[in-house]
PDB file of C-alpha atoms in Angstrom:
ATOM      1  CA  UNK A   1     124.696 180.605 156.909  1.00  0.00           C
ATOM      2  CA  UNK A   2     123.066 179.155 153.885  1.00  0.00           C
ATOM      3  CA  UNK A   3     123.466 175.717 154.917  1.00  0.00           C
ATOM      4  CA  UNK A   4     122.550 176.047 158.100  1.00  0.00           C
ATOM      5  CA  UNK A   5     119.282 177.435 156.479  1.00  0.00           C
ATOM      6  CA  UNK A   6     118.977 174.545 154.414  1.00  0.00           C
ATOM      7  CA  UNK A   7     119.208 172.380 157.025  1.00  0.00           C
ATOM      8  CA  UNK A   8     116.921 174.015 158.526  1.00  0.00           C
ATOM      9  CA  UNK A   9     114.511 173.750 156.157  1.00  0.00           C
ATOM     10  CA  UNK A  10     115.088 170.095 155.549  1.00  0.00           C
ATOM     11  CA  UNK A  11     114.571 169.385 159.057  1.00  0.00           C
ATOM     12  CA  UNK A  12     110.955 171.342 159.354  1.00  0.00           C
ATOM     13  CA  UNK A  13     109.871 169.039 156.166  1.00  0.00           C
ATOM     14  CA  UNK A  14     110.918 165.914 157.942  1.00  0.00           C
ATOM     15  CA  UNK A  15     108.808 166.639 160.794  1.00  0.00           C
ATOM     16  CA  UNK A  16     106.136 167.797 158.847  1.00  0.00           C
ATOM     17  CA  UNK A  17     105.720 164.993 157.153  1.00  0.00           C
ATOM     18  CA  UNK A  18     106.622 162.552 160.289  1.00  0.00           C
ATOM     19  CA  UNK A  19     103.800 164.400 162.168  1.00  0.00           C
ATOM     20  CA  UNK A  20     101.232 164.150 159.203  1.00  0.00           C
ATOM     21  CA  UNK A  21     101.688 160.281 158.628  1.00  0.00           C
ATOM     22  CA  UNK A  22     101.679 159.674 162.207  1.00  0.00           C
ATOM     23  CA  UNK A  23      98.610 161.712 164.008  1.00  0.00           C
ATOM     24  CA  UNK A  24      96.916 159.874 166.423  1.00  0.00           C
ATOM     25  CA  UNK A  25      94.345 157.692 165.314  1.00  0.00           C
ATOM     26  CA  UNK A  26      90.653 158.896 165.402  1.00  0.00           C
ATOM     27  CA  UNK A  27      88.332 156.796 166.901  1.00  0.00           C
ATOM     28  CA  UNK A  28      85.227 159.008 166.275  1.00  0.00           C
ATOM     29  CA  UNK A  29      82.550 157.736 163.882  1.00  0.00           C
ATOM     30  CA  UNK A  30      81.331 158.855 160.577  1.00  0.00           C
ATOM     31  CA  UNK A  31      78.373 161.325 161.443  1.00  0.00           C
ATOM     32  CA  UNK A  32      76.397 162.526 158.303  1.00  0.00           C
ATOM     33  CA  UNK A  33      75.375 166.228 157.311  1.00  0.00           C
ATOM     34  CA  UNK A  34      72.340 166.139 158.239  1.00  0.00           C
ATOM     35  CA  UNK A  35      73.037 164.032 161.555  1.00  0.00           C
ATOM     36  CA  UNK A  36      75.275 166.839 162.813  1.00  0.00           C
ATOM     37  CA  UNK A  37      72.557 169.496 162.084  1.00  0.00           C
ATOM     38  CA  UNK A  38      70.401 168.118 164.251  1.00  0.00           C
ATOM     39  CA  UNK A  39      73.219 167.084 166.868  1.00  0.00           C
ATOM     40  CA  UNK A  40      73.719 170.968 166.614  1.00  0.00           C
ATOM     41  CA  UNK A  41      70.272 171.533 167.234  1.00  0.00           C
ATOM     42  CA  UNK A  42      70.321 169.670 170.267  1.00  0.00           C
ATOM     43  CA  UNK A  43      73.790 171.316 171.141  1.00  0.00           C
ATOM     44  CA  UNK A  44      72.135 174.561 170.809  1.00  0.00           C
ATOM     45  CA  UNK A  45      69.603 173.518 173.182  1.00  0.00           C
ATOM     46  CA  UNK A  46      72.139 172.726 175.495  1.00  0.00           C
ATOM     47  CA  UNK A  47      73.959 175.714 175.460  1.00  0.00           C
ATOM     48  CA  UNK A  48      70.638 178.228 177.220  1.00  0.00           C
ATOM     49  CA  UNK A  49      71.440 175.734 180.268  1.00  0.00           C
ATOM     50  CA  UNK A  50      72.333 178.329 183.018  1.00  0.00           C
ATOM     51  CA  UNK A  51      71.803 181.278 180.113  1.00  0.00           C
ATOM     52  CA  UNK A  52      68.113 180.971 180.349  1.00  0.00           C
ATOM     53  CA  UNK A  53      66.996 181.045 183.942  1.00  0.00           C
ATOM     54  CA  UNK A  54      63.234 182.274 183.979  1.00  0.00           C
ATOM     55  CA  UNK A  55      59.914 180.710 182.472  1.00  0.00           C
ATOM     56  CA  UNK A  56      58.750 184.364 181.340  1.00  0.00           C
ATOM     57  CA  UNK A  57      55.001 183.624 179.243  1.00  0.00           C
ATOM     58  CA  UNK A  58      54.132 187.628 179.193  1.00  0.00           C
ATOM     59  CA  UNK A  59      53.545 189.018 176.036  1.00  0.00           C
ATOM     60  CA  UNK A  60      56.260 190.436 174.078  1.00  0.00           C
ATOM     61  CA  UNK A  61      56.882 192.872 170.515  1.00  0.00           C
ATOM     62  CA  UNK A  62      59.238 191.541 168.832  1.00  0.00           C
ATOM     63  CA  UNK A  63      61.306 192.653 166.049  1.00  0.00           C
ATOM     64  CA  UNK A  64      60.536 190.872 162.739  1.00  0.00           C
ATOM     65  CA  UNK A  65      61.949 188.535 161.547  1.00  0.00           C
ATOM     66  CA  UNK A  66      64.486 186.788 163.911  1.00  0.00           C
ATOM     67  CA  UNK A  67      63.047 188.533 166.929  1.00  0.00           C
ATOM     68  CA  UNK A  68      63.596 187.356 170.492  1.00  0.00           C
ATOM     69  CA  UNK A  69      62.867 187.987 174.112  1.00  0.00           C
ATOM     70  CA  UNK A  70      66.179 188.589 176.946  1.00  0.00           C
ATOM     71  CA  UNK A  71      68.239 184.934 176.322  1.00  0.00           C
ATOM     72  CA  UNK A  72      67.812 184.690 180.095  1.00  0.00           C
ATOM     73  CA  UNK A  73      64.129 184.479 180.130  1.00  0.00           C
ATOM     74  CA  UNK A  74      61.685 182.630 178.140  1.00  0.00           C
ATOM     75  CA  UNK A  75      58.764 179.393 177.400  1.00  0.00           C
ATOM     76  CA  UNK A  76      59.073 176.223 176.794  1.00  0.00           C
ATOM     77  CA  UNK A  77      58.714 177.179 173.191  1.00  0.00           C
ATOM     78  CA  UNK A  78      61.560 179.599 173.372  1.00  0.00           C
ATOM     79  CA  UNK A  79      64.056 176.492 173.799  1.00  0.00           C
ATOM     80  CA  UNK A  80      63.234 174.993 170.475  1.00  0.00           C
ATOM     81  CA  UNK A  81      62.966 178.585 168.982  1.00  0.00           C
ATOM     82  CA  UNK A  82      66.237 179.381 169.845  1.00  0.00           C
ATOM     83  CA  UNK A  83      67.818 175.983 169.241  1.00  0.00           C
ATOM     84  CA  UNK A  84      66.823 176.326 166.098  1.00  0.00           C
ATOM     85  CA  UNK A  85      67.827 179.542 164.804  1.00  0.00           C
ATOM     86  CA  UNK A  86      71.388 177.760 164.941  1.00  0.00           C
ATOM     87  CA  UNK A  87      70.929 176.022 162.020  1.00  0.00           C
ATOM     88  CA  UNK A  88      69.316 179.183 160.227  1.00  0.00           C
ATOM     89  CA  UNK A  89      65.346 177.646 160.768  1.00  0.00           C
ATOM     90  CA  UNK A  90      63.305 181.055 162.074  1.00  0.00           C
ATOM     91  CA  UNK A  91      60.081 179.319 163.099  1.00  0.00           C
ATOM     92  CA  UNK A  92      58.559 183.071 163.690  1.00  0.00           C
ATOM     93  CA  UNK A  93      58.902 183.847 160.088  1.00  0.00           C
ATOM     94  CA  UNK A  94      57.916 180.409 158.892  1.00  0.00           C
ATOM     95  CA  UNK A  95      55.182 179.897 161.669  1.00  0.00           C
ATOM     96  CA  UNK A  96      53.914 183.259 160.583  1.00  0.00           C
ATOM     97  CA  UNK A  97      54.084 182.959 156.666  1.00  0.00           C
ATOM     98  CA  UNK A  98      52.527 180.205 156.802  1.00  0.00           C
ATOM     99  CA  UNK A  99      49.761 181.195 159.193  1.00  0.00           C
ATOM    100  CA  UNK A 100      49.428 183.930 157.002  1.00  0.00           C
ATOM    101  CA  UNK A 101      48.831 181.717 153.909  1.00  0.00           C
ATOM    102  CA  UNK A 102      46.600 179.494 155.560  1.00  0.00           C
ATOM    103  CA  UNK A 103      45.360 180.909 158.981  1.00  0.00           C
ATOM    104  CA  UNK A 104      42.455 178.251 159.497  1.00  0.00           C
ATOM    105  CA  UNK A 105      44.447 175.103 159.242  1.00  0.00           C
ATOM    106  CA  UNK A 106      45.977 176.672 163.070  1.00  0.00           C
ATOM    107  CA  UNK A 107      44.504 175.846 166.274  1.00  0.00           C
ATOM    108  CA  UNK A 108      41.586 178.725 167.258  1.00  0.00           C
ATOM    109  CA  UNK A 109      42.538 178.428 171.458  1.00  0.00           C
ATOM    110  CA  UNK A 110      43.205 182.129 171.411  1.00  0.00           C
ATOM    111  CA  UNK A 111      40.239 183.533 169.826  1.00  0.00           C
ATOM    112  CA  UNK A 112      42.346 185.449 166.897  1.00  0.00           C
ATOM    113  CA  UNK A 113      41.137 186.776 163.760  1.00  0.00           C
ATOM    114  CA  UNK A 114      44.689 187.538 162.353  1.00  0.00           C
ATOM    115  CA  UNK A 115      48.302 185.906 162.538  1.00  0.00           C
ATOM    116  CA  UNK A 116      50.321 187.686 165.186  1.00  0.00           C
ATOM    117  CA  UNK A 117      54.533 187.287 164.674  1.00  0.00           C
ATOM    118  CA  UNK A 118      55.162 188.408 168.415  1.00  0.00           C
ATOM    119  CA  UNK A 119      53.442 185.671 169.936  1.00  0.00           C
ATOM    120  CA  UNK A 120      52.197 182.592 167.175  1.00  0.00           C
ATOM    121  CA  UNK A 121      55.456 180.565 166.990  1.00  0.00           C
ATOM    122  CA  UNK A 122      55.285 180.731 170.770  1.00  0.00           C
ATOM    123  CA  UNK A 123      52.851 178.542 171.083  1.00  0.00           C
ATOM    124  CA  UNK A 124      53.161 174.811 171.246  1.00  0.00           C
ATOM    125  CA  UNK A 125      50.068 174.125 169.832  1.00  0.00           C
ATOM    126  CA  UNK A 126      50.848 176.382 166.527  1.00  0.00           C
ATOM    127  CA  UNK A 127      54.841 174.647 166.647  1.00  0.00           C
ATOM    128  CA  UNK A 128      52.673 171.230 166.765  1.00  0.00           C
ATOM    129  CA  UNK A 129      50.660 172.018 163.505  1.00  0.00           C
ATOM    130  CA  UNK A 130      53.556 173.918 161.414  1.00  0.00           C
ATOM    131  CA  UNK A 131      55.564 170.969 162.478  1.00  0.00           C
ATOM    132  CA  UNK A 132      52.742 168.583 160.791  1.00  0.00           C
ATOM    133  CA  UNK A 133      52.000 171.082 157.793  1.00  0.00           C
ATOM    134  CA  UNK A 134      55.697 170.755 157.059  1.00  0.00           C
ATOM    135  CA  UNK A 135      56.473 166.883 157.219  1.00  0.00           C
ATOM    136  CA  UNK A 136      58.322 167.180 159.972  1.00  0.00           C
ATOM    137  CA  UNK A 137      56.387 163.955 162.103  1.00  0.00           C
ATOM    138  CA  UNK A 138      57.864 161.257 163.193  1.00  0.00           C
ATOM    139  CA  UNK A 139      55.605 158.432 164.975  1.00  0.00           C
ATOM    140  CA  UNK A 140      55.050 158.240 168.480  1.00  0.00           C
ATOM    141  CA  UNK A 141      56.486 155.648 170.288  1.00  0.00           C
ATOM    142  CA  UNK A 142      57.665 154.662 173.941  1.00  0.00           C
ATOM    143  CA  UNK A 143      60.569 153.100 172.487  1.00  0.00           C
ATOM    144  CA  UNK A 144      63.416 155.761 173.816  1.00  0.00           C
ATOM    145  CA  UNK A 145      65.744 154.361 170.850  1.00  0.00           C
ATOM    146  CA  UNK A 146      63.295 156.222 168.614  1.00  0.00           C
ATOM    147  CA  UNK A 147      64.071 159.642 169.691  1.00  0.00           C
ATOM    148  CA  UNK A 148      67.448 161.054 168.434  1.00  0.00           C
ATOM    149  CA  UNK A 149      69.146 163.885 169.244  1.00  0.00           C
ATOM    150  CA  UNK A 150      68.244 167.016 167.821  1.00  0.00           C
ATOM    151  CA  UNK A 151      64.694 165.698 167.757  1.00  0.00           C
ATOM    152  CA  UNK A 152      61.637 167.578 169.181  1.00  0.00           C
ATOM    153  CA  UNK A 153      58.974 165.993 171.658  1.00  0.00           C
ATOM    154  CA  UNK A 154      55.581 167.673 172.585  1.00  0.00           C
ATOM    155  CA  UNK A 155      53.283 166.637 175.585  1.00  0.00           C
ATOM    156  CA  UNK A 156      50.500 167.594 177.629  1.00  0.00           C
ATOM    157  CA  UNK A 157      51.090 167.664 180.814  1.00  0.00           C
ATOM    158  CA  UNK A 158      49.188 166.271 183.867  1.00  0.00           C
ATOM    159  CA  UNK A 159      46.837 169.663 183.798  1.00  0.00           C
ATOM    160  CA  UNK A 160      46.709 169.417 180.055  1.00  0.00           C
ATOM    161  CA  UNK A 161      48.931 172.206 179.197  1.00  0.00           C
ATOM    162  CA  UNK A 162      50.680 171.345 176.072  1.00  0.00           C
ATOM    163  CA  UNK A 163      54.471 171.196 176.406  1.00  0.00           C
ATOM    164  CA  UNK A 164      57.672 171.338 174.457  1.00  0.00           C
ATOM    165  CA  UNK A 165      61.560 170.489 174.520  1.00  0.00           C
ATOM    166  CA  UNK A 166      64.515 169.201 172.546  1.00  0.00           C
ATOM    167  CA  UNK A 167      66.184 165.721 172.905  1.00  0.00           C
ATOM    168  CA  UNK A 168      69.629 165.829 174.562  1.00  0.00           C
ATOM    169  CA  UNK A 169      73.089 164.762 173.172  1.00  0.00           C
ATOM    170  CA  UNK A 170      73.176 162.946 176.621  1.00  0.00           C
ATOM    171  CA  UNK A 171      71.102 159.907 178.106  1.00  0.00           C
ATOM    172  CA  UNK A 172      71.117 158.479 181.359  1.00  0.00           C
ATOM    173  CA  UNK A 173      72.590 155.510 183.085  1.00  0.00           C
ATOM    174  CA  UNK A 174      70.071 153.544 181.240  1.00  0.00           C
ATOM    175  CA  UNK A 175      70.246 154.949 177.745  1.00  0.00           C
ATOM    176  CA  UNK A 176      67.271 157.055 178.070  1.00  0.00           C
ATOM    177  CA  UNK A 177      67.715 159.999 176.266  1.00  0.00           C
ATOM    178  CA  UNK A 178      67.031 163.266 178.720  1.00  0.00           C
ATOM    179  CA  UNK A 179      65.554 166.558 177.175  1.00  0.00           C
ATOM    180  CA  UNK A 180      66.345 170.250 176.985  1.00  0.00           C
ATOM    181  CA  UNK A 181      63.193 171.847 178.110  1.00  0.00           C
ATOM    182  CA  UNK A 182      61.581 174.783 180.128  1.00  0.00           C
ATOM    183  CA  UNK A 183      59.109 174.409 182.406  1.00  0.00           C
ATOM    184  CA  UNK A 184      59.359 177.091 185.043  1.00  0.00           C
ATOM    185  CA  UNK A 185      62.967 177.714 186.228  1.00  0.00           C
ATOM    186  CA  UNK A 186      64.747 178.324 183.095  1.00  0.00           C
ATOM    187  CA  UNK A 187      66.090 175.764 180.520  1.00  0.00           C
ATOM    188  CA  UNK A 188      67.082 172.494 182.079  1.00  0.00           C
ATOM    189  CA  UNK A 189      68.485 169.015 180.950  1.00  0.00           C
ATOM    190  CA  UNK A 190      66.301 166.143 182.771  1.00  0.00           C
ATOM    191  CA  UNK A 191      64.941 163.042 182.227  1.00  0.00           C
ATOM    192  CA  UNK A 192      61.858 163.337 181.448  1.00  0.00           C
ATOM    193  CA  UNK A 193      61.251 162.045 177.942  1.00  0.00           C
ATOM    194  CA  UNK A 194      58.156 159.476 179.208  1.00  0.00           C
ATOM    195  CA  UNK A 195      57.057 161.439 182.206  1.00  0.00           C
ATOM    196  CA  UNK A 196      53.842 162.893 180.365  1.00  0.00           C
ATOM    197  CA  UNK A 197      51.698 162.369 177.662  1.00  0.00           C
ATOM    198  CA  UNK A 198      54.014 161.862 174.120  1.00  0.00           C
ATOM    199  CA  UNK A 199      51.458 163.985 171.756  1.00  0.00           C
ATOM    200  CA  UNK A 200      54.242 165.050 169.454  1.00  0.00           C
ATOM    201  CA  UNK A 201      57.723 163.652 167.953  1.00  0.00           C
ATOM    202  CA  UNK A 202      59.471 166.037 165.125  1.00  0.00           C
ATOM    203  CA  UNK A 203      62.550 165.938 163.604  1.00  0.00           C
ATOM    204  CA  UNK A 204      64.218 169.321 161.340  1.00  0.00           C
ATOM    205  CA  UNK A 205      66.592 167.506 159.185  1.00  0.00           C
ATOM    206  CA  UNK A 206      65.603 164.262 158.062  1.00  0.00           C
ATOM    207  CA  UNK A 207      68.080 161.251 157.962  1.00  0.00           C
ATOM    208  CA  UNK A 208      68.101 157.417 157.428  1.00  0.00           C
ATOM    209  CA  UNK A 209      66.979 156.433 160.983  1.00  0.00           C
ATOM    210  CA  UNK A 210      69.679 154.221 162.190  1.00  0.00           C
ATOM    211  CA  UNK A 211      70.872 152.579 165.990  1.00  0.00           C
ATOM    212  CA  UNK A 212      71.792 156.047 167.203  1.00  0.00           C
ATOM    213  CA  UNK A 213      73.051 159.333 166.090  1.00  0.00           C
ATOM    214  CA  UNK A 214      74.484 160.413 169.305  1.00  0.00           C
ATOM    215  CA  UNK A 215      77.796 162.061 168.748  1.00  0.00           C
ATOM    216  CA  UNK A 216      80.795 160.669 169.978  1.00  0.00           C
ATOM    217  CA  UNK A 217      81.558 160.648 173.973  1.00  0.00           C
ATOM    218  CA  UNK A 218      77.954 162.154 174.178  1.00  0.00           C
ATOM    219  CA  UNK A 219      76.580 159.992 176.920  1.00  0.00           C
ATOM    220  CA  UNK A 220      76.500 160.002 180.656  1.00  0.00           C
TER     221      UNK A 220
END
């Protein structure tokens, strides 16, 4: 009984250690920290696709911080919000600290005397500014090599409302990148990083710029 135990045992460590020096070779690159945090970001994004199905602008009370409306409903801003929050980045608390701390560096469209946590970081045009305030600007180009994913892109749109949305894992056929965003029938993946007006590129994390940080087998 004992030897057959032993052999036992002997046998378990050969395969063990037969496995272990022969796994199948990765063929996955090296992807940095920070390069993953925002490939989670934009992995986050991806994941309201079919979760949020309504563009939903009514106003809200929300609990503070960390509050949010019904996943299934939503803005445009609500996609970068919520992407966000992934990596542990609240924009309502930050949006409203520092709206708090400096109130008239934020665009006046809404006529407000006061910052307001329900509604602030809701608004593309605040996002644009605390984006700014905090370094987070990357230029503007109409290169689509430039934007990465994980990154944020703001526009106006062809009636001048300012939009928002995240940059895909994915690109198309032709190595565009397409873009997480909601703009009236719940989040969506599309291509349509150059169909408007580029006012806005951001990035959360930054990171040595290179060819691409698209995660392995990312493209389609």
């Amino acid at each position: 009984m004992k030897f057959a135990q032993a052999l036992i045992g002997i046998l378990a460590a050969f395969f063990i250690s037969h496995t272990s020096h022969h796994s199948p070779r990765s063929d996955t690159r090296p992807i940095t920290v920070q390069a993953q945090t925002n490939a989670a970001i934009a992995q986050s994004a991806g994941t309201q696709i079919g979760k949020t199905l309504f563009y939903d602008a009514a106003y809200v009370r929300l609990d503070y911080p960390n509050g949010d409306l019904p996943l299934e409903r939503g803005v445009c801003a609500d996609v970068v919000i919520r992407a966000l929050r992934s990596q542990q980045v609240d924009l309502q608390k930050r949006v409203h600290e520092d709206m708090q701390a400096h109130f008239s560096a934020y665009p006046n469209n809404w006529k407000l005397k006061r910052p307001d946590s329900n509604i602030d970081h809701r608004r593309v045009p605040n996002l644009e500014t605390w984006f700014q305030r905090q370094n987070k600007a990357l230029p503007v180009t109409d290169k689509y090599s430039d934007y990465q994913p994980g990154d944020i892109v703001s526009w106006r749109l062809d009636n001048g409302l300012a939009h928002i949305g995240v940059v895909s894992l994915n690109v198309t056929p032709e190595g565009v990148p397409l873009v997480v965003h909601n703009i009236g029938a719940g989040a969506q993946e599309e291509d349509v990083l150059f169909n408007w007006k580029v006012t806005g590129h951001f990035v959360i994390f930054r990171i040595k710029r290179g060819k691409s940080q698209r995660l392995p087998n990312s493209s389609r």
